[in-house]
């Protein structure tokens, strides 16, 4: 049975699915989901690029931030938990460790925990991280408990299943997914999902009539769990995101949900809704709600900025400047440019930094100030 047939069957027998239920099946169904079958979906041979695909320079820059955080957690203790959530096959962790190895006391303290929902990606981690196997403390689908160190994630929350809503003349409606013949179609329903209307009410935003938006309830649930499990240290999140006023307040917006397949992006559901499992689905994270939720759960926001300014603070310009001549130097400079590009990865990706029990240190990554464009 194909994933489309399975979703059609489920809608027929149990009624329309919320979009979050559809997206969860489309991306994470245990056998047929987009992320389930392959160890890696990004890169030139895949469907989309993440900063990790641009080259090792991204991991090298993150390593600068992590090395600075290490003595701030437990005074350069010999145990430093590095927890990567949504670690995929471990390429970002490898790039970070390849850089960290140049600072032996820091590298020796690292206990790496890889948290990844896809079993295929988890199975590939040992080969990708072959040079760093003694550093791996755990690999599994769930965040570990009692973390003293850093939890970090690149493009995790923007890959979570979201609810979709639209404002009609009769009030707020939730976009569901239903069966029509053998096909998957959208269906507007009354809002029944617990927490959805409250989410928008807490923000104090009114979605204009005719506009659509996404609500990422799972991101807040994940954040609460991360805040609880982090005993002391930092949380660093890098995601496609925007401020709530921009996501929800502007007239005529159709939301940010985007589907990717072989480097083609599509926002019209007609292009991808009927082919679940073939497309990556992602949506911009509401930074305003993330920060408010984190602060309600014991985390202190230390910085919120575009990836451009974060990476500049960590020395991206210096890396480009010292890249040298020749092909290797050019490749490195181009990689830095791609990571910083305004209108591309540099400004669409936002970085949020939080601390717990570490005071309010001035972090290198935040040295350009709070700058969200
Ligand atoms: C867009 S990919 C990013 C992968 C990698 N971080 C990178 O930057 O290339 C999102 C990853 O998060 C994983 N993921 C999604 N939900 C998760 C969850 N709740 N816990 C752990 N991993 C999850 C997916 O399986 C996928 O590997």
CSV table of C-alpha atoms and ligand atoms in Angstrom, one decimal:
chain,number,residue,atom,x,y,z
A,1,UNK,CA,0.0,0.0,0.0
A,2,UNK,CA,1.4,3.4,-0.9
A,3,UNK,CA,1.4,6.3,1.6
A,4,UNK,CA,-1.3,8.1,-0.3
A,5,UNK,CA,-3.5,5.0,-0.2
A,6,UNK,CA,-2.9,4.7,3.5
A,7,UNK,CA,-3.9,8.3,4.1
A,8,UNK,CA,-7.0,8.0,1.9
A,9,UNK,CA,-8.0,4.9,3.8
A,10,UNK,CA,-7.4,6.5,7.2
A,11,UNK,CA,-9.5,9.6,6.2
A,12,UNK,CA,-12.3,7.3,4.9
A,13,UNK,CA,-12.5,5.2,8.1
A,14,UNK,CA,-11.7,7.8,10.8
A,15,UNK,CA,-12.5,11.1,9.1
A,16,UNK,CA,-10.3,14.0,8.0
A,17,UNK,CA,-6.8,14.2,9.4
A,18,UNK,CA,-5.3,17.4,10.8
A,19,UNK,CA,-2.5,18.7,8.6
A,20,UNK,CA,-0.1,17.8,11.4
A,21,UNK,CA,-1.2,14.2,11.3
A,22,UNK,CA,-0.8,14.2,7.5
A,23,UNK,CA,2.7,15.8,7.7
A,24,UNK,CA,3.7,13.3,10.4
A,25,UNK,CA,2.8,10.4,8.2
A,26,UNK,CA,4.3,12.1,5.0
A,27,UNK,CA,7.7,12.7,6.7
A,28,UNK,CA,8.0,10.1,9.4
A,29,UNK,CA,5.7,7.1,8.7
A,30,UNK,CA,7.9,4.2,10.0
A,31,UNK,CA,8.2,2.5,6.6
A,32,UNK,CA,7.0,5.0,3.9
A,33,UNK,CA,7.8,8.5,5.4
A,34,UNK,CA,10.1,10.9,3.5
A,35,UNK,CA,12.8,10.8,6.2
A,36,UNK,CA,12.4,7.1,7.0
A,37,UNK,CA,13.8,5.4,4.0
A,38,UNK,CA,17.1,7.3,3.4
A,39,UNK,CA,20.0,8.2,5.6
A,40,UNK,CA,20.3,11.6,4.0
A,41,UNK,CA,17.8,13.7,2.0
A,42,UNK,CA,19.8,16.9,1.5
A,43,UNK,CA,22.7,17.8,-0.7
A,44,UNK,CA,23.3,17.9,-4.5
A,45,UNK,CA,21.8,14.4,-5.0
A,46,UNK,CA,18.9,15.1,-2.7
A,47,UNK,CA,16.0,17.5,-2.6
A,48,UNK,CA,17.3,20.6,-0.7
A,49,UNK,CA,20.4,22.1,0.8
A,50,UNK,CA,21.1,22.7,4.5
A,51,UNK,CA,24.1,24.7,5.8
A,52,UNK,CA,25.8,21.4,6.4
A,53,UNK,CA,25.8,20.6,2.7
A,54,UNK,CA,27.7,23.8,1.9
A,55,UNK,CA,30.9,22.2,3.4
A,56,UNK,CA,32.7,21.8,6.7
A,57,UNK,CA,33.1,25.5,7.4
A,58,UNK,CA,29.6,25.7,9.1
A,59,UNK,CA,30.6,23.0,11.6
A,60,UNK,CA,33.9,24.6,12.1
A,61,UNK,CA,32.2,27.9,13.0
A,62,UNK,CA,29.8,26.3,15.4
A,63,UNK,CA,32.7,24.6,17.1
A,64,UNK,CA,34.1,28.1,17.9
A,65,UNK,CA,30.8,28.8,19.8
A,66,UNK,CA,30.7,25.5,21.5
A,67,UNK,CA,34.4,25.7,22.7
A,68,UNK,CA,33.6,29.1,24.2
A,69,UNK,CA,30.6,27.7,26.0
A,70,UNK,CA,32.5,24.7,27.5
A,71,UNK,CA,34.2,26.5,30.4
A,72,UNK,CA,31.0,28.5,31.1
A,73,UNK,CA,29.0,25.4,32.0
A,74,UNK,CA,31.1,23.6,34.6
A,75,UNK,CA,34.4,25.5,34.6
A,76,UNK,CA,36.1,23.4,31.8
A,77,UNK,CA,35.0,20.2,33.4
A,78,UNK,CA,36.1,16.9,31.9
A,79,UNK,CA,32.5,16.0,31.0
A,80,UNK,CA,30.7,18.2,28.5
A,81,UNK,CA,27.5,16.9,26.9
A,82,UNK,CA,27.1,17.8,23.3
A,83,UNK,CA,23.6,16.9,22.3
A,84,UNK,CA,22.6,17.3,18.6
A,85,UNK,CA,18.9,17.0,18.0
A,86,UNK,CA,17.8,16.1,14.5
A,87,UNK,CA,21.4,14.9,13.9
A,88,UNK,CA,20.6,13.0,10.6
A,89,UNK,CA,23.6,10.8,9.7
A,90,UNK,CA,26.0,12.8,11.9
A,91,UNK,CA,27.7,15.0,9.3
A,92,UNK,CA,27.4,18.2,11.3
A,93,UNK,CA,28.6,16.5,14.5
A,94,UNK,CA,31.6,15.2,12.4
A,95,UNK,CA,32.4,18.7,11.1
A,96,UNK,CA,32.3,20.1,14.6
A,97,UNK,CA,34.5,17.3,16.1
A,98,UNK,CA,37.0,17.6,13.2
A,99,UNK,CA,37.5,21.2,14.3
A,100,UNK,CA,37.3,20.5,18.0
A,101,UNK,CA,40.0,17.9,17.9
A,102,UNK,CA,42.5,20.9,17.4
A,103,UNK,CA,41.7,21.9,21.0
A,104,UNK,CA,42.5,18.7,22.9
A,105,UNK,CA,41.1,19.5,26.4
A,106,UNK,CA,37.8,20.6,24.9
A,107,UNK,CA,37.6,17.6,22.5
A,108,UNK,CA,38.5,15.1,25.3
A,109,UNK,CA,35.6,16.5,27.5
A,110,UNK,CA,32.9,16.0,24.8
A,111,UNK,CA,30.3,13.3,25.2
A,112,UNK,CA,28.3,13.4,22.0
A,113,UNK,CA,24.6,12.4,22.0
A,114,UNK,CA,23.0,12.0,18.6
A,115,UNK,CA,19.2,12.4,18.7
A,116,UNK,CA,17.5,11.4,15.5
A,117,UNK,CA,14.1,10.1,14.6
A,118,UNK,CA,15.0,8.3,11.4
A,119,UNK,CA,16.4,4.8,12.0
A,120,UNK,CA,18.1,4.8,8.6
A,121,UNK,CA,20.0,8.0,9.4
A,122,UNK,CA,21.0,6.7,12.9
A,123,UNK,CA,22.4,3.5,11.3
A,124,UNK,CA,24.7,5.6,9.1
A,125,UNK,CA,26.1,7.6,12.0
A,126,UNK,CA,28.9,5.2,13.0
A,127,UNK,CA,30.4,5.2,9.5
A,128,UNK,CA,30.2,9.0,9.2
A,129,UNK,CA,31.7,9.5,12.6
A,130,UNK,CA,34.3,6.7,12.3
A,131,UNK,CA,37.1,9.0,13.3
A,132,UNK,CA,35.3,10.0,16.5
A,133,UNK,CA,33.6,6.8,17.8
A,134,UNK,CA,35.0,7.0,21.4
A,135,UNK,CA,33.3,10.4,21.7
A,136,UNK,CA,29.8,9.0,21.0
A,137,UNK,CA,27.9,8.6,24.3
A,138,UNK,CA,24.5,7.7,22.8
A,139,UNK,CA,22.4,7.6,19.7
A,140,UNK,CA,18.7,7.3,19.8
A,141,UNK,CA,15.3,8.9,19.0
A,142,UNK,CA,14.9,10.8,22.2
A,143,UNK,CA,16.7,13.6,24.1
A,144,UNK,CA,18.8,12.2,27.0
A,145,UNK,CA,18.1,13.3,30.6
A,146,UNK,CA,20.3,15.4,32.8
A,147,UNK,CA,22.3,17.3,30.2
A,148,UNK,CA,25.2,19.4,31.3
A,149,UNK,CA,26.5,21.1,28.2
A,150,UNK,CA,24.8,22.2,25.0
A,151,UNK,CA,21.8,21.0,23.1
A,152,UNK,CA,22.0,22.2,19.5
A,153,UNK,CA,19.8,21.6,16.4
A,154,UNK,CA,20.1,22.7,12.8
A,155,UNK,CA,16.8,22.7,10.9
A,156,UNK,CA,14.9,20.5,13.4
A,157,UNK,CA,11.9,22.6,14.5
A,158,UNK,CA,11.1,23.7,11.0
A,159,UNK,CA,10.8,20.0,10.0
A,160,UNK,CA,8.2,19.3,12.7
A,161,UNK,CA,4.6,18.5,11.7
A,162,UNK,CA,2.5,21.7,11.9
A,163,UNK,CA,-1.2,22.6,12.1
A,164,UNK,CA,-2.5,24.9,9.4
A,165,UNK,CA,-5.2,27.5,9.9
A,166,UNK,CA,-7.0,30.0,7.8
A,167,UNK,CA,-9.3,32.9,8.7
A,168,UNK,CA,-12.7,32.9,7.0
A,169,UNK,CA,-15.6,35.4,7.3
A,170,UNK,CA,-17.1,32.9,9.7
A,171,UNK,CA,-14.0,32.8,11.9
A,172,UNK,CA,-10.9,30.7,12.3
A,173,UNK,CA,-10.8,27.3,10.6
A,174,UNK,CA,-8.3,24.5,10.6
A,175,UNK,CA,-7.1,23.0,7.3
A,176,UNK,CA,-7.6,19.2,7.4
A,177,UNK,CA,-6.7,16.5,4.9
A,178,UNK,CA,-9.5,14.3,3.5
A,179,UNK,CA,-10.1,11.7,0.8
A,180,UNK,CA,-11.8,12.5,-2.5
A,181,UNK,CA,-12.0,9.4,-4.6
A,182,UNK,CA,-8.4,8.0,-4.4
A,183,UNK,CA,-6.9,11.4,-3.9
A,184,UNK,CA,-5.9,13.5,-0.9
A,185,UNK,CA,-7.5,16.9,-0.7
A,186,UNK,CA,-7.8,19.8,1.7
A,187,UNK,CA,-10.9,20.3,3.8
A,188,UNK,CA,-11.7,23.2,6.1
A,189,UNK,CA,-13.0,22.1,9.5
A,190,UNK,CA,-13.9,23.8,12.8
A,191,UNK,CA,-10.9,24.2,15.1
A,192,UNK,CA,-10.9,21.2,17.4
A,193,UNK,CA,-7.2,20.8,18.1
A,194,UNK,CA,-6.5,21.6,21.7
A,195,UNK,CA,-4.2,24.6,22.2
A,196,UNK,CA,-4.5,26.0,18.7
A,197,UNK,CA,-6.8,28.9,19.3
A,198,UNK,CA,-5.0,29.6,22.7
A,199,UNK,CA,-1.7,29.8,20.8
A,200,UNK,CA,-2.9,32.6,18.6
A,201,UNK,CA,-4.7,34.3,21.5
A,202,UNK,CA,-1.5,34.3,23.6
A,203,UNK,CA,0.3,36.0,20.8
A,204,UNK,CA,-2.5,38.6,20.5
A,205,UNK,CA,-2.4,38.4,16.8
A,206,UNK,CA,-5.4,38.3,14.5
A,207,UNK,CA,-5.0,36.5,11.2
A,208,UNK,CA,-6.6,38.6,8.4
A,209,UNK,CA,-9.5,37.1,6.5
A,210,UNK,CA,-8.2,35.1,3.6
A,211,UNK,CA,-4.8,34.5,5.1
A,212,UNK,CA,-3.3,31.1,6.0
A,213,UNK,CA,-0.7,30.3,8.6
A,214,UNK,CA,1.0,27.4,10.4
A,215,UNK,CA,1.0,26.6,14.1
A,216,UNK,CA,3.9,24.5,15.3
A,217,UNK,CA,2.6,23.1,18.6
A,218,UNK,CA,5.2,20.3,18.6
A,219,UNK,CA,8.0,22.8,18.6
A,220,UNK,CA,6.8,24.2,22.0
A,221,UNK,CA,6.4,20.6,23.3
A,222,UNK,CA,9.9,19.8,22.3
A,223,UNK,CA,11.2,23.0,23.8
A,224,UNK,CA,9.6,22.2,27.2
A,225,UNK,CA,11.2,18.8,27.1
A,226,UNK,CA,14.6,20.2,26.2
A,227,UNK,CA,14.4,22.9,28.9
A,228,UNK,CA,13.6,20.2,31.5
A,229,UNK,CA,16.4,17.9,30.4
A,230,UNK,CA,19.0,20.6,30.3
A,231,UNK,CA,20.4,20.7,33.9
A,232,UNK,CA,22.8,23.5,33.1
A,233,UNK,CA,24.2,24.9,29.9
A,234,UNK,CA,23.0,26.2,26.6
A,235,UNK,CA,20.4,25.6,23.8
A,236,UNK,CA,21.3,26.7,20.3
A,237,UNK,CA,18.6,26.5,17.6
A,238,UNK,CA,19.0,27.3,13.9
A,239,UNK,CA,15.9,27.2,11.8
A,240,UNK,CA,13.9,28.9,9.1
A,241,UNK,CA,11.9,31.4,11.1
A,242,UNK,CA,10.3,34.8,11.5
A,243,UNK,CA,8.7,36.9,14.2
A,244,UNK,CA,5.0,36.2,14.9
A,245,UNK,CA,3.8,39.6,13.7
A,246,UNK,CA,5.2,38.9,10.3
A,247,UNK,CA,4.0,35.3,10.2
A,248,UNK,CA,0.5,35.9,11.4
A,249,UNK,CA,-0.4,39.6,11.1
A,250,UNK,CA,0.1,40.5,7.5
A,251,UNK,CA,-2.8,40.4,5.0
A,252,UNK,CA,-2.7,38.1,2.0
A,253,UNK,CA,-0.2,35.7,3.4
A,254,UNK,CA,-0.6,32.0,2.5
A,255,UNK,CA,1.7,30.7,5.2
A,256,UNK,CA,5.3,29.5,4.8
A,257,UNK,CA,4.7,25.8,4.2
A,258,UNK,CA,7.0,24.8,1.4
A,259,UNK,CA,7.6,21.4,-0.3
A,260,UNK,CA,10.9,20.4,-1.8
A,261,UNK,CA,11.7,17.7,-4.3
A,262,UNK,CA,14.9,17.5,-6.4
A,263,UNK,CA,15.7,21.1,-5.7
A,264,UNK,CA,12.3,22.3,-6.9
A,265,UNK,CA,10.2,24.2,-4.2
A,266,UNK,CA,6.5,24.3,-4.3
A,267,UNK,CA,4.0,26.2,-2.1
A,268,UNK,CA,0.8,25.2,-3.9
A,269,UNK,CA,-0.7,22.1,-2.3
A,270,UNK,CA,-1.9,21.0,-5.8
A,271,UNK,CA,1.8,20.2,-6.5
A,272,UNK,CA,2.6,18.0,-3.5
A,273,UNK,CA,-0.4,17.1,-1.3
A,274,UNK,CA,-1.3,14.0,-3.3
A,275,UNK,CA,2.2,12.6,-3.3
A,276,UNK,CA,3.0,12.2,0.4
A,277,UNK,CA,6.4,10.7,1.1
A,278,UNK,CA,8.0,12.1,-2.1
A,279,UNK,CA,8.4,15.7,-0.9
A,280,UNK,CA,10.2,17.3,2.1
A,281,UNK,CA,7.8,19.6,3.9
A,282,UNK,CA,9.0,22.5,6.0
A,283,UNK,CA,7.6,25.7,7.5
A,284,UNK,CA,9.0,28.8,9.2
A,285,UNK,CA,9.2,28.7,13.0
A,286,UNK,CA,7.5,31.4,15.0
A,287,UNK,CA,10.5,32.8,16.9
A,288,UNK,CA,8.3,35.0,19.2
A,289,UNK,CA,6.4,31.9,20.6
A,290,UNK,CA,9.7,29.9,20.9
A,291,UNK,CA,11.4,32.6,23.0
A,292,UNK,CA,8.3,33.2,25.2
A,293,UNK,CA,7.9,29.4,25.8
A,294,UNK,CA,11.6,29.0,26.5
A,295,UNK,CA,11.6,31.8,29.1
A,296,UNK,CA,8.5,30.4,30.8
A,297,UNK,CA,10.4,27.1,31.2
A,298,UNK,CA,13.6,28.4,32.8
A,299,UNK,CA,15.7,29.3,29.8
A,300,UNK,CA,17.1,32.8,29.3
A,301,UNK,CA,17.3,34.1,25.8
A,302,UNK,CA,20.9,35.2,25.1
A,303,UNK,CA,20.6,36.1,21.5
A,304,UNK,CA,18.4,36.1,18.4
A,305,UNK,CA,19.9,36.9,15.1
A,306,UNK,CA,20.2,36.1,11.4
A,307,UNK,CA,22.6,33.3,10.6
A,308,UNK,CA,24.7,36.0,8.8
A,309,UNK,CA,25.5,38.0,11.9
A,310,UNK,CA,25.9,34.8,14.1
A,311,UNK,CA,28.5,33.4,11.7
A,312,UNK,CA,30.3,36.8,11.3
A,313,UNK,CA,30.6,36.9,15.1
A,314,UNK,CA,32.2,33.5,15.0
A,315,UNK,CA,34.8,34.5,12.5
A,316,UNK,CA,33.3,33.7,9.1
A,317,UNK,CA,35.0,36.7,7.5
A,318,UNK,CA,38.4,35.8,8.9
A,319,UNK,CA,38.0,32.2,7.5
A,320,UNK,CA,37.1,33.6,4.1
A,321,UNK,CA,40.0,36.1,4.3
A,322,UNK,CA,42.6,33.5,5.1
A,323,UNK,CA,41.3,30.9,2.7
A,324,UNK,CA,44.3,31.4,0.3
A,325,UNK,CA,44.5,31.2,-3.4
A,326,UNK,CA,43.7,28.4,-5.8
A,327,UNK,CA,40.7,26.1,-6.1
A,328,UNK,CA,40.5,25.1,-2.4
A,329,UNK,CA,40.6,28.7,-1.3
A,330,UNK,CA,37.9,29.7,-3.8
A,331,UNK,CA,35.7,26.8,-2.6
A,332,UNK,CA,36.0,27.9,1.0
A,333,UNK,CA,35.3,31.5,0.2
A,334,UNK,CA,32.2,30.5,-1.9
A,335,UNK,CA,31.0,28.3,1.0
A,336,UNK,CA,31.2,31.2,3.5
A,337,UNK,CA,29.4,33.5,1.0
A,338,UNK,CA,26.6,31.0,0.6
A,339,UNK,CA,26.2,30.7,4.4
A,340,UNK,CA,26.1,34.5,4.8
A,341,UNK,CA,24.1,35.4,1.7
A,342,UNK,CA,21.3,37.8,2.5
A,343,UNK,CA,18.0,36.6,1.0
A,344,UNK,CA,19.4,33.1,1.1
A,345,UNK,CA,20.7,30.9,4.0
A,346,UNK,CA,22.1,34.0,5.7
A,347,UNK,CA,18.9,35.8,6.5
A,348,UNK,CA,16.2,33.1,6.1
A,349,UNK,CA,17.9,31.0,8.8
A,350,UNK,CA,17.6,32.5,12.3
A,351,UNK,CA,19.7,31.5,15.4
A,352,UNK,CA,18.3,31.5,18.9
A,353,UNK,CA,20.6,31.1,21.9
A,354,UNK,CA,19.4,30.3,25.4
A,355,UNK,CA,21.2,29.6,28.7
A,356,UNK,CA,20.2,27.8,31.9
A,357,UNK,CA,22.1,28.3,35.1
A,358,UNK,CA,25.0,30.0,33.3
A,359,UNK,CA,24.2,33.7,33.9
A,360,UNK,CA,24.2,36.0,30.9
A,361,UNK,CA,27.6,35.6,29.3
A,362,UNK,CA,28.5,37.7,26.2
A,363,UNK,CA,28.8,35.0,23.5
A,364,UNK,CA,31.0,35.4,20.4
A,365,UNK,CA,28.1,34.4,18.2
A,366,UNK,CA,26.0,37.3,19.6
A,367,UNK,CA,28.8,39.8,19.4
A,368,UNK,CA,27.0,41.6,16.5
A,369,UNK,CA,24.0,42.2,18.8
A,370,UNK,CA,20.4,41.1,18.5
A,371,UNK,CA,19.8,41.4,14.8
A,372,UNK,CA,16.8,39.9,13.1
A,373,UNK,CA,16.0,41.2,9.7
B,1,LIG,C1,15.8,19.0,7.7
B,1,LIG,S1,16.6,17.6,8.4
B,1,LIG,C2,18.1,18.4,9.1
B,1,LIG,C3,19.2,17.4,9.3
B,1,LIG,C4,20.5,18.0,9.8
B,1,LIG,N1,20.3,18.6,11.1
B,1,LIG,C5,21.1,19.0,8.8
B,1,LIG,O1,21.2,20.2,9.2
B,1,LIG,O2,21.5,18.6,7.7
B,1,LIG,C6,15.6,17.3,9.9
B,1,LIG,C7,16.1,16.1,10.7
B,1,LIG,O3,15.4,16.1,11.9
B,1,LIG,C8,15.0,14.7,12.2
B,1,LIG,N2,13.8,14.8,13.2
B,1,LIG,C9,12.6,15.3,13.0
B,1,LIG,N3,11.9,15.2,14.1
B,1,LIG,C10,12.7,14.8,15.1
B,1,LIG,C11,12.6,14.6,16.5
B,1,LIG,N4,11.4,14.8,17.1
B,1,LIG,N5,13.6,14.1,17.1
B,1,LIG,C12,14.8,13.9,16.5
B,1,LIG,N6,15.0,14.1,15.2
B,1,LIG,C13,14.0,14.5,14.5
B,1,LIG,C14,14.6,14.2,10.8
B,1,LIG,O4,14.5,12.8,10.8
B,1,LIG,C15,15.7,14.8,10.0
B,1,LIG,O5,16.8,13.9,10.0
